[in-house]
Amino acid sequence: MCDSLEWLEADACREAPQAAPEVLRRLHDAAYIGALKSASELGRVSPEQRERYRFGTMENPLFPGLFERAASTVGGSILAAQLALEGKVAFHPAGGTHHGKRDRASGFCYFNDPAFAVLTFLDAGLERVLYVDVDAHHGDGVFEAFAGDDRVACVSIHENDRWPNTGSAGEQDPRTLNVSVPWGVTDDEYNVVMEQLVLPFATRFSPQALVVTCGADALHGDPLSKMELSNGALWRAVLQLVEAVPASVVVGGGGYNPWTTVRCWAGLWGLLSGREFPSELPQHARTLLEGFDSDLVDEDEMEPFWRDSLADPPMPGGTRPEVVELCKEIAGVHGL
């Protein structure tokens, strides 16, 4: 999509390198790395591996090139942080595997690439790195990776009562901000969360670098959440954060509606790189969108603008009392 809009000049792109096993071992168990590599090469998983490491399941499937893909996702996030340290804003949409655990796969995530981006900033000597997760699902793997590390502050805005069922409003500490929003959250409510909680928390922490996981599954029309955001709300949230921090990495994340996901991430790249949006998509871009298919999205659920525009119409709706109370409760805990 970015290529069809002529937004990918040669000097704007880098190829993600594959992280070597010794690099992966900084955050992942050696036995797990070896088992995943072996299973990927053999094309099969033993019952013992499936039980212990949780891959080879419907949630974490085995497929050709799995290890190379997962390791390159990590390599891309490391490279993105290195580029950000040079003063660039780096966008790595294939990243965002924020559920990956030290010794097992989780939620389509085999390694935890956002955590490697954070680690790259810390290796450079930075002392305040902010991680913000706007995926519909809580960024549990990254939170676990840096629990107790005062150099890292973690923020997650995610849907309440949604897998992995972590990050409740009661899970707060001076370096952790969890905002579990109710089902049906709208642009208006998201803006309130950003203005009253996330931005004040970030300002007080005064980060030297930022990693954002921008999952597209928080958007209206995604089959794996009940959030009702426009892509404009996510774009605004990411840009507000990036504009306030010297070095920024933005990675992808979840997204289970191909039309909303591609348009969200393409538009995000356009905004991050200062592109001019076309008044209407060129025919080859519309042809690309028209060629998508998904077993998770029924034809009667399709929105006309998914095929002919990058930007969604706004999803207003006011602010419900439960969102007001949630913000008040969390702000009180953090003194915001």
CSV table of C-alpha atoms in Angstrom, one decimal:
chain,number,residue,atom,x,y,z
A,1,MET,CA,0.0,0.0,0.0
A,2,CYS,CA,2.8,2.4,0.9
A,3,ASP,CA,4.6,1.5,-2.4
A,4,SER,CA,1.4,2.1,-4.4
A,5,LEU,CA,1.2,5.6,-2.9
A,6,GLU,CA,4.9,6.2,-3.8
A,7,TRP,CA,5.8,6.6,-0.1
A,8,LEU,CA,8.8,4.1,-0.1
A,9,GLU,CA,11.8,5.8,-1.6
A,10,ALA,CA,15.0,3.7,-1.4
A,11,ASP,CA,16.5,5.8,1.4
A,12,ALA,CA,13.4,5.4,3.5
A,13,CYS,CA,13.7,1.6,3.8
A,14,ARG,CA,16.0,-0.8,5.6
A,15,GLU,CA,15.8,-4.6,5.4
A,16,ALA,CA,15.3,-6.2,8.8
A,17,PRO,CA,18.3,-8.5,9.7
A,18,GLN,CA,17.8,-11.8,11.3
A,19,ALA,CA,18.7,-11.8,15.0
A,20,ALA,CA,21.2,-14.5,15.9
A,21,PRO,CA,20.5,-17.0,18.6
A,22,GLU,CA,23.1,-15.4,20.9
A,23,VAL,CA,21.2,-12.1,20.6
A,24,LEU,CA,17.8,-13.8,21.2
A,25,ARG,CA,19.2,-15.4,24.4
A,26,ARG,CA,19.4,-12.0,26.1
A,27,LEU,CA,15.6,-12.2,26.7
A,28,HIS,CA,14.7,-15.8,25.8
A,29,ASP,CA,15.6,-19.2,27.2
A,30,ALA,CA,18.3,-21.0,25.1
A,31,ALA,CA,16.3,-24.3,25.2
A,32,TYR,CA,13.2,-22.6,23.9
A,33,ILE,CA,15.1,-20.9,21.1
A,34,GLY,CA,16.7,-24.2,20.1
A,35,ALA,CA,13.4,-26.0,20.1
A,36,LEU,CA,11.7,-23.4,18.0
A,37,LYS,CA,14.5,-23.4,15.5
A,38,SER,CA,14.5,-27.2,15.3
A,39,ALA,CA,10.7,-27.4,14.9
A,40,SER,CA,10.8,-24.8,12.2
A,41,GLU,CA,13.5,-26.7,10.2
A,42,LEU,CA,11.8,-30.1,10.6
A,43,GLY,CA,8.3,-28.8,10.0
A,44,ARG,CA,6.8,-30.6,12.9
A,45,VAL,CA,6.4,-30.3,16.7
A,46,SER,CA,6.6,-33.1,19.2
A,47,PRO,CA,3.9,-33.4,21.9
A,48,GLU,CA,6.4,-32.5,24.5
A,49,GLN,CA,7.5,-29.3,22.7
A,50,ARG,CA,3.8,-28.3,22.2
A,51,GLU,CA,3.1,-28.8,25.9
A,52,ARG,CA,6.2,-27.1,27.2
A,53,TYR,CA,6.7,-24.2,24.7
A,54,ARG,CA,3.2,-23.6,23.5
A,55,PHE,CA,4.0,-23.5,19.8
A,56,GLY,CA,2.5,-25.8,17.1
A,57,THR,CA,-1.0,-24.8,18.3
A,58,MET,CA,-3.8,-22.9,16.7
A,59,GLU,CA,-2.8,-19.8,18.7
A,60,ASN,CA,0.9,-20.2,17.9
A,61,PRO,CA,1.0,-22.2,14.6
A,62,LEU,CA,4.0,-23.8,12.9
A,63,PHE,CA,4.6,-22.6,9.3
A,64,PRO,CA,7.5,-22.6,6.8
A,65,GLY,CA,10.1,-20.0,7.7
A,66,LEU,CA,8.7,-19.5,11.2
A,67,PHE,CA,12.1,-19.1,12.9
A,68,GLU,CA,13.5,-16.8,10.3
A,69,ARG,CA,10.4,-14.7,10.4
A,70,ALA,CA,10.4,-14.4,14.2
A,71,ALA,CA,14.1,-13.7,14.4
A,72,SER,CA,13.9,-11.1,11.7
A,73,THR,CA,11.1,-9.4,13.6
A,74,VAL,CA,13.5,-9.0,16.5
A,75,GLY,CA,16.3,-7.9,14.2
A,76,GLY,CA,14.0,-5.3,12.8
A,77,SER,CA,13.2,-3.8,16.1
A,78,ILE,CA,16.8,-3.7,17.2
A,79,LEU,CA,17.7,-1.9,13.9
A,80,ALA,CA,14.7,0.5,14.4
A,81,ALA,CA,16.1,1.5,17.8
A,82,GLN,CA,19.6,2.0,16.4
A,83,LEU,CA,18.1,4.3,13.7
A,84,ALA,CA,16.1,6.1,16.2
A,85,LEU,CA,19.2,6.8,18.2
A,86,GLU,CA,20.5,8.6,15.1
A,87,GLY,CA,17.6,11.0,15.3
A,88,LYS,CA,15.2,9.2,13.0
A,89,VAL,CA,11.6,8.0,13.7
A,90,ALA,CA,11.6,4.3,12.8
A,91,PHE,CA,8.5,2.4,11.9
A,92,HIS,CA,8.6,-1.4,11.9
A,93,PRO,CA,5.1,-2.7,11.1
A,94,ALA,CA,6.1,-6.4,11.1
A,95,GLY,CA,7.1,-5.9,14.8
A,96,GLY,CA,4.8,-5.8,17.8
A,97,THR,CA,5.0,-9.4,19.1
A,98,HIS,CA,4.4,-8.1,22.6
A,99,HIS,CA,3.1,-11.3,24.1
A,100,GLY,CA,6.2,-13.4,23.6
A,101,LYS,CA,7.5,-14.8,26.9
A,102,ARG,CA,11.0,-15.9,27.9
A,103,ASP,CA,10.4,-19.6,27.5
A,104,ARG,CA,7.2,-20.0,25.5
A,105,ALA,CA,5.1,-18.6,22.6
A,106,SER,CA,2.0,-16.7,23.3
A,107,GLY,CA,-0.7,-15.0,21.3
A,108,PHE,CA,0.9,-15.4,17.8
A,109,CYS,CA,4.2,-14.1,19.4
A,110,TYR,CA,7.3,-16.3,19.4
A,111,PHE,CA,9.9,-13.7,20.5
A,112,ASN,CA,9.3,-10.3,22.0
A,113,ASP,CA,10.6,-7.8,19.6
A,114,PRO,CA,9.4,-4.6,21.3
A,115,ALA,CA,11.4,-5.6,24.4
A,116,PHE,CA,14.5,-5.8,22.2
A,117,ALA,CA,13.9,-2.3,21.0
A,118,VAL,CA,13.7,-1.1,24.6
A,119,LEU,CA,16.8,-3.1,25.5
A,120,THR,CA,18.7,-1.5,22.6
A,121,PHE,CA,18.0,2.0,24.0
A,122,LEU,CA,19.1,0.9,27.4
A,123,ASP,CA,22.3,-0.6,26.0
A,124,ALA,CA,23.0,2.9,24.5
A,125,GLY,CA,23.1,4.3,28.0
A,126,LEU,CA,19.6,5.8,28.2
A,127,GLU,CA,18.1,5.9,31.6
A,128,ARG,CA,14.4,6.6,30.9
A,129,VAL,CA,12.7,4.6,28.2
A,130,LEU,CA,8.9,4.7,27.8
A,131,TYR,CA,7.0,1.8,26.3
A,132,VAL,CA,3.4,2.5,25.2
A,133,ASP,CA,1.0,-0.2,24.0
A,134,VAL,CA,-2.2,0.8,22.2
A,135,ASP,CA,-3.0,-2.7,20.9
A,136,ALA,CA,-6.4,-4.0,22.0
A,137,HIS,CA,-4.7,-6.7,24.1
A,138,HIS,CA,-2.5,-6.0,27.2
A,139,GLY,CA,1.3,-5.9,26.4
A,140,ASP,CA,2.0,-8.5,29.1
A,141,GLY,CA,5.2,-9.8,27.7
A,142,VAL,CA,7.0,-6.4,27.6
A,143,PHE,CA,5.7,-5.6,31.1
A,144,GLU,CA,7.1,-8.8,32.4
A,145,ALA,CA,10.4,-8.3,30.7
A,146,PHE,CA,11.1,-5.0,32.5
A,147,ALA,CA,9.3,-5.5,35.8
A,148,GLY,CA,11.3,-3.9,38.5
A,149,ASP,CA,13.6,-2.0,36.1
A,150,ASP,CA,13.2,1.7,37.1
A,151,ARG,CA,14.7,2.8,33.8
A,152,VAL,CA,11.6,1.6,31.9
A,153,ALA,CA,8.0,2.9,32.3
A,154,CYS,CA,5.3,0.8,30.7
A,155,VAL,CA,1.8,2.0,29.6
A,156,SER,CA,-0.9,-0.1,28.1
A,157,ILE,CA,-4.4,1.0,26.9
A,158,HIS,CA,-6.3,-2.2,26.2
A,159,GLU,CA,-9.8,-3.7,26.3
A,160,ASN,CA,-11.1,-4.9,29.6
A,161,ASP,CA,-12.1,-8.6,30.0
A,162,ARG,CA,-10.0,-9.4,26.9
A,163,TRP,CA,-7.3,-12.1,26.6
A,164,PRO,CA,-4.6,-12.3,28.2
A,165,ASN,CA,-6.7,-10.9,31.0
A,166,THR,CA,-3.8,-9.0,32.6
A,167,GLY,CA,-3.3,-5.2,33.2
A,168,SER,CA,-6.4,-4.4,35.2
A,169,ALA,CA,-7.0,-1.0,36.6
A,170,GLY,CA,-5.8,-2.3,39.9
A,171,GLU,CA,-2.4,-3.2,38.5
A,172,GLN,CA,-0.5,0.1,38.9
A,173,ASP,CA,2.8,1.2,40.2
A,174,PRO,CA,5.1,4.2,39.8
A,175,ARG,CA,6.5,2.8,36.5
A,176,THR,CA,3.3,1.1,35.3
A,177,LEU,CA,0.1,2.6,33.9
A,178,ASN,CA,-2.6,0.1,32.9
A,179,VAL,CA,-5.8,1.5,31.4
A,180,SER,CA,-8.3,-1.3,30.7
A,181,VAL,CA,-11.1,0.5,28.9
A,182,PRO,CA,-14.7,-0.9,28.6
A,183,TRP,CA,-16.0,-2.5,25.4
A,184,GLY,CA,-17.2,-0.1,22.7
A,185,VAL,CA,-14.6,2.7,23.5
A,186,THR,CA,-14.9,5.5,21.0
A,187,ASP,CA,-12.6,8.3,19.7
A,188,ASP,CA,-13.9,10.7,22.3
A,189,GLU,CA,-13.2,8.4,25.2
A,190,TYR,CA,-9.8,7.5,23.8
A,191,ASN,CA,-8.9,11.2,23.6
A,192,VAL,CA,-9.9,11.6,27.3
A,193,VAL,CA,-7.6,8.6,28.3
A,194,MET,CA,-4.7,10.1,26.4
A,195,GLU,CA,-5.2,13.7,27.8
A,196,GLN,CA,-5.9,12.8,31.4
A,197,LEU,CA,-3.7,9.7,31.9
A,198,VAL,CA,-1.2,8.7,29.2
A,199,LEU,CA,0.3,12.1,28.3
A,200,PRO,CA,0.6,13.4,31.9
A,201,PHE,CA,2.2,10.1,32.9
A,202,ALA,CA,4.7,10.3,30.0
A,203,THR,CA,5.5,14.0,30.7
A,204,ARG,CA,6.3,13.2,34.3
A,205,PHE,CA,8.6,10.4,33.3
A,206,SER,CA,10.3,12.6,30.8
A,207,PRO,CA,11.5,9.7,28.5
A,208,GLN,CA,14.7,9.9,26.5
A,209,ALA,CA,13.3,7.3,24.0
A,210,LEU,CA,10.0,5.7,23.2
A,211,VAL,CA,8.7,2.4,21.8
A,212,VAL,CA,5.1,2.2,20.7
A,213,THR,CA,3.2,-0.9,19.8
A,214,CYS,CA,0.4,0.3,17.6
A,215,GLY,CA,-1.9,-2.8,17.1
A,216,ALA,CA,-4.7,-2.2,14.7
A,217,ASP,CA,-7.1,-4.5,16.5
A,218,ALA,CA,-8.5,-1.6,18.5
A,219,LEU,CA,-10.2,-0.3,15.4
A,220,HIS,CA,-13.9,-0.5,14.5
A,221,GLY,CA,-14.4,-3.6,12.5
A,222,ASP,CA,-11.7,-5.8,13.9
A,223,PRO,CA,-13.1,-9.2,14.7
A,224,LEU,CA,-11.0,-9.8,17.9
A,225,SER,CA,-12.0,-6.8,19.9
A,226,LYS,CA,-15.1,-4.7,20.6
A,227,MET,CA,-13.3,-1.4,20.6
A,228,GLU,CA,-14.8,1.2,18.2
A,229,LEU,CA,-11.9,3.5,17.3
A,230,SER,CA,-11.2,5.2,14.0
A,231,ASN,CA,-7.6,5.0,12.7
A,232,GLY,CA,-7.4,8.7,13.2
A,233,ALA,CA,-7.7,8.2,17.0
A,234,LEU,CA,-4.7,5.8,16.9
A,235,TRP,CA,-2.7,8.0,14.6
A,236,ARG,CA,-3.3,11.0,16.9
A,237,ALA,CA,-2.3,9.1,20.0
A,238,VAL,CA,1.0,7.8,18.4
A,239,LEU,CA,1.9,11.2,17.0
A,240,GLN,CA,1.3,13.0,20.3
A,241,LEU,CA,3.8,10.6,21.9
A,242,VAL,CA,6.4,10.7,19.2
A,243,GLU,CA,6.4,14.5,19.0
A,244,ALA,CA,7.4,14.7,22.6
A,245,VAL,CA,10.3,12.3,22.7
A,246,PRO,CA,13.8,12.6,21.1
A,247,ALA,CA,14.0,9.0,19.8
A,248,SER,CA,11.0,6.9,18.8
A,249,VAL,CA,10.3,3.4,17.5
A,250,VAL,CA,6.8,2.5,16.3
A,251,VAL,CA,6.0,-1.2,15.8
A,252,GLY,CA,2.9,-3.0,14.5
A,253,GLY,CA,1.1,-5.5,16.7
A,254,GLY,CA,-2.3,-7.2,16.3
A,255,GLY,CA,-4.7,-6.6,13.5
A,256,TYR,CA,-7.2,-9.2,12.2
A,257,ASN,CA,-9.1,-7.2,9.6
A,258,PRO,CA,-6.9,-6.8,6.6
A,259,TRP,CA,-8.6,-3.7,5.3
A,260,THR,CA,-8.5,-1.7,8.5
A,261,THR,CA,-5.0,-3.0,9.4
A,262,VAL,CA,-3.3,-2.1,6.1
A,263,ARG,CA,-4.9,1.3,5.9
A,264,CYS,CA,-4.0,2.1,9.5
A,265,TRP,CA,-0.4,1.2,9.2
A,266,ALA,CA,0.0,2.8,5.8
A,267,GLY,CA,-1.5,6.0,7.0
A,268,LEU,CA,0.6,5.9,10.1
A,269,TRP,CA,3.8,5.7,8.0
A,270,GLY,CA,2.5,8.6,5.9
A,271,LEU,CA,2.0,10.8,8.9
A,272,LEU,CA,5.3,9.8,10.6
A,273,SER,CA,7.2,10.5,7.4
A,274,GLY,CA,5.4,13.7,6.5
A,275,ARG,CA,3.6,12.6,3.4
A,276,GLU,CA,0.7,14.3,1.7
A,277,PHE,CA,-2.4,12.1,1.7
A,278,PRO,CA,-4.2,11.8,-1.6
A,279,SER,CA,-7.8,13.2,-1.7
A,280,GLU,CA,-8.8,9.8,-3.0
A,281,LEU,CA,-6.8,6.5,-3.3
A,282,PRO,CA,-5.3,5.8,-6.8
A,283,GLN,CA,-6.9,2.9,-8.6
A,284,HIS,CA,-4.0,0.5,-8.0
A,285,ALA,CA,-4.3,1.1,-4.2
A,286,ARG,CA,-8.1,0.5,-4.4
A,287,THR,CA,-7.5,-2.7,-6.4
A,288,LEU,CA,-5.2,-3.9,-3.7
A,289,LEU,CA,-7.8,-3.4,-1.0
A,290,GLU,CA,-10.6,-5.0,-3.2
A,291,GLY,CA,-8.4,-8.1,-3.6
A,292,PHE,CA,-8.3,-8.8,0.2
A,293,ASP,CA,-10.4,-11.6,1.7
A,294,SER,CA,-11.0,-12.7,5.3
A,295,ASP,CA,-12.8,-15.6,6.9
A,296,LEU,CA,-13.2,-13.4,10.0
A,297,VAL,CA,-15.1,-10.5,8.4
A,298,ASP,CA,-18.5,-11.1,6.8
A,299,GLU,CA,-19.5,-9.2,3.6
A,300,ASP,CA,-22.4,-7.5,5.4
A,301,GLU,CA,-19.9,-6.1,7.9
A,302,MET,CA,-17.8,-4.4,5.3
A,303,GLU,CA,-17.6,-0.6,5.4
A,304,PRO,CA,-17.5,1.3,2.0
A,305,PHE,CA,-14.6,3.5,3.1
A,306,TRP,CA,-12.4,0.4,3.8
A,307,ARG,CA,-11.8,0.1,0.0
A,308,ASP,CA,-11.6,3.7,-1.1
A,309,SER,CA,-9.9,5.8,1.6
A,310,LEU,CA,-7.0,5.7,4.0
A,311,ALA,CA,-8.7,7.6,6.8
A,312,ASP,CA,-11.7,6.4,8.6
A,313,PRO,CA,-14.5,8.8,9.5
A,314,PRO,CA,-14.4,9.8,13.2
A,315,MET,CA,-16.0,7.5,15.7
A,316,PRO,CA,-17.4,10.0,18.3
A,317,GLY,CA,-20.0,9.2,20.9
A,318,GLY,CA,-19.2,11.2,24.0
A,319,THR,CA,-17.7,9.9,27.2
A,320,ARG,CA,-19.5,7.3,29.3
A,321,PRO,CA,-19.6,7.7,33.1
A,322,GLU,CA,-17.6,4.5,33.6
A,323,VAL,CA,-14.8,5.9,31.5
A,324,VAL,CA,-14.8,9.1,33.5
A,325,GLU,CA,-14.7,7.1,36.7
A,326,LEU,CA,-11.9,4.9,35.4
A,327,CYS,CA,-9.8,7.9,34.6
A,328,LYS,CA,-10.5,9.5,37.9
A,329,GLU,CA,-9.6,6.3,39.8
A,330,ILE,CA,-6.3,5.8,37.9
A,331,ALA,CA,-5.3,9.4,38.0
A,332,GLY,CA,-5.7,9.4,41.8
A,333,VAL,CA,-3.4,6.4,42.1
A,334,HIS,CA,-0.7,8.1,40.1
A,335,GLY,CA,-1.3,11.6,41.3
A,336,LEU,CA,-1.9,12.9,37.8
